[in-house]
Amino acid sequence: MNRRTLALGAALAALLCTASLPSFAETIPLLRDQAVVADGDVRLGDLFANVDRDAARVVAAAPAPGARTILDAEQLMAIATANGIAWQPRSRFDRITVERESRAVDTHEIERRLSDAIMAQSGRMEFEVEVENRQQTVFLPVGAEVRLEIENLRVDPRGRRASATLLVPNGDGGVSRAQVTARLFPVVDVPVLRGPVMPGQAIGENDLEWASVRADRLRRDMITDARWMLGMT
């Protein structure tokens, strides 16, 4: 075996050994660009890459659903030191944004919940509910089957106003509270066709159903008495 063969063999062996070893970048802890968490805990692996063995270790509380928080270089250094990982900030500007996953509940869903609560309280629904703050949004945690609850419902039929407290679960066993106010618009029940009617077919009672229309949106040509529609073709 000549020297050239020995040199090639040594080089190949070194190359194979190098290929089997993790690179430096794959072994040192690296700060992630952003952390998005699904529950109430922030884990070490949410903040740093290459901490596989300790990735599931809880290191901080997550923000509320829909909220975010920023961990700066000093806080991150404290977390790294407390958990025995070899990470140093590159500068005092190192930071990471931690965001909690959530489902946004818009005003339409809030209005539906208020309508259900008013119906349950009075046994009838005489008004259409319109939340006064059209920008109001609350956030529910993802994953678990959670829903808004209503308490302290107050209805003023004369003033056509309603107010209530929204109970918003945070997914960790607690709730936050948000105040909501709404205007109440009287509604009128009008008869409408359940579906298409064949040409020449007389309209019967079984062809009709009732729909609620806001009184201030009731057109002059709308029929409010079903008797006017019966027998029509």
Coordinates of C-alpha atoms in Angstrom, one line a residue:
M1 CA 0.0 0.0 0.0
N2 CA 1.6 3.3 -1.1
R3 CA 1.6 6.6 0.7
R4 CA -1.0 8.0 -1.6
T5 CA -3.4 5.2 -0.8
L6 CA -2.8 5.7 2.9
A7 CA -3.4 9.5 2.6
L8 CA -6.7 9.0 0.8
G9 CA -7.8 6.5 3.3
A10 CA -7.0 8.8 6.2
A11 CA -8.8 11.7 4.5
L12 CA -11.9 9.6 3.9
A13 CA -12.0 8.4 7.5
A14 CA -11.7 12.0 8.7
L15 CA -14.5 13.1 6.4
L16 CA -16.8 10.3 7.6
C17 CA -16.1 11.2 11.3
T18 CA -16.8 14.8 10.6
A19 CA -20.0 14.0 8.8
S20 CA -21.2 12.0 11.7
L21 CA -20.6 14.8 14.3
P22 CA -23.2 17.6 14.8
S23 CA -22.0 21.0 13.6
F24 CA -21.2 23.7 16.2
A25 CA -24.4 25.6 15.2
E26 CA -26.4 22.5 15.9
T27 CA -25.1 22.1 19.4
I28 CA -25.0 25.5 21.0
P29 CA -28.3 27.1 22.3
L30 CA -29.7 29.7 19.9
L31 CA -32.3 32.3 20.7
R32 CA -35.4 31.9 18.5
D33 CA -36.8 34.7 16.5
Q34 CA -40.3 34.4 18.0
A35 CA -42.2 32.2 20.4
V36 CA -45.9 31.2 19.9
V37 CA -47.3 29.1 22.7
A38 CA -50.7 27.3 22.9
D39 CA -51.1 27.1 26.7
G40 CA -50.3 29.0 29.9
D41 CA -46.7 28.0 30.1
V42 CA -43.5 29.1 28.3
R43 CA -41.0 26.3 27.9
L44 CA -37.3 26.4 27.4
G45 CA -37.6 25.1 23.9
D46 CA -40.0 27.9 23.0
L47 CA -37.2 30.4 23.6
F48 CA -34.1 28.5 22.5
A49 CA -33.2 26.0 19.8
N50 CA -30.8 23.1 20.4
V51 CA -32.0 22.4 24.0
D52 CA -33.8 19.2 23.1
R53 CA -33.1 17.4 26.4
D54 CA -34.6 20.3 28.4
A55 CA -37.0 21.7 25.8
A56 CA -40.1 20.9 27.8
R57 CA -39.0 22.6 31.0
V58 CA -41.3 25.4 32.0
V59 CA -39.5 28.6 32.5
A60 CA -42.2 31.3 32.6
A61 CA -45.9 32.0 32.5
A62 CA -47.4 32.8 29.1
P63 CA -49.3 36.0 28.5
A64 CA -53.1 35.9 28.3
P65 CA -54.8 34.6 25.1
G66 CA -54.3 37.1 22.3
A67 CA -51.6 39.0 24.2
R68 CA -47.9 39.1 23.8
T69 CA -44.9 39.9 26.0
I70 CA -41.3 40.7 25.4
L71 CA -38.4 39.0 27.2
D72 CA -35.2 41.2 27.0
A73 CA -31.6 40.2 27.1
E74 CA -31.4 40.4 30.9
Q75 CA -34.4 38.2 31.4
L76 CA -33.2 35.7 28.8
M77 CA -29.8 35.6 30.5
A78 CA -31.4 34.9 33.8
I79 CA -33.5 32.0 32.3
A80 CA -30.4 30.6 30.6
T81 CA -28.3 30.7 33.8
A82 CA -31.0 29.2 36.0
N83 CA -31.4 26.3 33.5
G84 CA -27.8 25.7 33.0
I85 CA -27.6 26.4 29.3
A86 CA -24.6 28.1 27.7
W87 CA -26.2 31.1 26.1
Q88 CA -24.9 34.7 26.2
P89 CA -26.7 37.7 24.6
R90 CA -24.9 39.1 21.6
S91 CA -25.9 42.6 22.8
R92 CA -28.3 44.3 25.2
F93 CA -30.8 44.5 22.4
D94 CA -31.4 40.7 22.2
R95 CA -35.0 40.0 22.9
I96 CA -37.8 37.6 22.0
T97 CA -41.6 38.2 21.6
V98 CA -43.8 35.6 23.3
E99 CA -47.3 35.4 21.9
R100 CA -50.2 33.3 23.1
E101 CA -52.3 31.5 20.5
S102 CA -56.0 32.5 20.7
R103 CA -59.3 32.7 18.9
A104 CA -60.7 36.2 18.4
V105 CA -64.4 36.7 19.4
D106 CA -65.8 39.5 17.3
T107 CA -68.8 41.8 18.0
H108 CA -71.2 39.5 16.1
E109 CA -70.5 36.6 18.4
I110 CA -70.8 38.8 21.5
E111 CA -74.2 40.0 20.1
R112 CA -75.4 36.4 19.7
R113 CA -74.4 35.6 23.3
L114 CA -76.2 38.7 24.6
S115 CA -79.3 37.8 22.5
D116 CA -79.3 34.3 24.0
A117 CA -79.0 35.7 27.5
I118 CA -81.8 38.2 27.0
M119 CA -84.0 35.5 25.6
A120 CA -83.3 33.2 28.5
Q121 CA -84.1 36.0 31.0
S122 CA -87.3 37.3 29.4
G123 CA -88.6 34.2 27.5
R124 CA -88.9 36.2 24.3
M125 CA -86.8 38.3 22.0
E126 CA -88.3 41.6 21.1
F127 CA -85.1 43.4 20.1
E128 CA -82.0 43.1 17.9
V129 CA -78.8 43.6 19.8
E130 CA -76.1 45.9 18.6
V131 CA -72.9 46.2 20.6
E132 CA -72.0 49.9 21.0
N133 CA -68.3 49.4 20.8
R134 CA -67.9 47.9 17.3
Q135 CA -64.2 47.5 17.8
Q136 CA -64.6 45.4 20.9
T137 CA -62.8 42.0 20.6
V138 CA -62.0 39.4 23.2
F139 CA -59.7 36.4 22.9
L140 CA -60.3 32.8 23.9
P141 CA -57.6 30.2 24.2
V142 CA -57.3 27.6 21.5
G143 CA -57.6 23.9 21.9
A144 CA -60.1 23.4 24.8
E145 CA -63.8 23.8 24.2
V146 CA -64.5 27.1 25.9
R147 CA -67.1 29.8 25.4
L148 CA -68.1 33.2 26.7
E149 CA -70.4 33.4 29.6
I150 CA -72.7 36.3 30.6
E151 CA -73.3 37.7 34.1
N152 CA -74.8 40.8 35.6
L153 CA -77.2 41.3 32.6
R154 CA -79.3 44.4 32.8
V155 CA -81.9 45.2 30.2
D156 CA -83.7 48.6 30.0
P157 CA -86.5 48.2 27.4
R158 CA -87.6 51.8 27.7
G159 CA -84.1 53.2 27.2
R160 CA -83.4 50.4 24.7
R161 CA -80.1 49.6 26.3
A162 CA -78.5 46.5 27.7
S163 CA -75.3 46.0 29.7
A164 CA -73.5 42.9 30.9
T165 CA -70.2 41.4 32.0
L166 CA -68.4 39.0 29.7
L167 CA -66.6 36.1 31.5
V168 CA -63.7 35.2 29.3
P169 CA -61.9 31.9 30.2
N170 CA -58.1 32.1 29.9
G171 CA -57.5 28.4 29.5
D172 CA -55.7 28.1 32.8
G173 CA -58.7 27.7 35.1
G174 CA -59.2 31.5 35.5
V175 CA -61.4 34.1 33.8
S176 CA -61.1 37.7 32.9
R177 CA -64.0 40.1 32.8
A178 CA -65.0 42.6 30.2
Q179 CA -67.9 45.1 30.3
V180 CA -70.1 45.3 27.3
T181 CA -73.0 47.7 26.5
A182 CA -75.5 47.4 23.6
R183 CA -78.4 49.2 22.0
L184 CA -81.7 47.4 21.6
F185 CA -83.7 47.8 18.4
P186 CA -87.3 46.6 18.3
V187 CA -88.0 43.9 15.8
V188 CA -91.2 43.0 13.9
D189 CA -92.0 39.4 12.7
V190 CA -92.8 39.2 9.0
P191 CA -94.0 36.2 7.0
V192 CA -91.6 34.9 4.4
L193 CA -91.6 31.9 2.1
R194 CA -89.8 28.8 3.3
G195 CA -88.6 28.1 -0.2
P196 CA -89.5 28.4 -3.9
V197 CA -93.1 28.1 -5.0
M198 CA -94.1 26.6 -8.3
P199 CA -95.8 28.9 -10.9
G200 CA -99.5 28.7 -10.4
Q201 CA -99.2 27.1 -6.9
A202 CA -101.3 28.8 -4.2
I203 CA -99.3 29.7 -1.1
G204 CA -100.5 27.8 2.0
E205 CA -99.6 28.1 5.7
N206 CA -97.0 25.4 5.4
D207 CA -95.2 27.4 2.8
L208 CA -94.6 30.3 5.3
E209 CA -92.2 30.9 8.2
W210 CA -91.5 34.0 10.3
A211 CA -88.4 36.2 10.2
S212 CA -87.5 39.0 12.5
V213 CA -86.8 42.4 10.9
R214 CA -85.7 45.6 12.7
A215 CA -88.6 48.0 12.9
D216 CA -86.5 50.8 11.6
R217 CA -85.6 48.8 8.6
L218 CA -89.1 47.6 7.7
R219 CA -90.0 48.7 4.2
R220 CA -93.4 50.0 3.3
D221 CA -94.0 47.1 0.8
M222 CA -93.2 44.4 3.4
I223 CA -96.2 42.2 4.4
T224 CA -96.6 41.8 8.2
D225 CA -99.9 39.9 8.1
A226 CA -99.6 36.3 6.8
R227 CA -103.3 36.4 5.7
W228 CA -102.3 38.7 2.8
M229 CA -100.0 36.0 1.4
L230 CA -102.3 33.0 1.8
G231 CA -103.8 31.9 -1.5
M232 CA -101.5 34.0 -3.6
T233 CA -99.9 32.5 -6.6

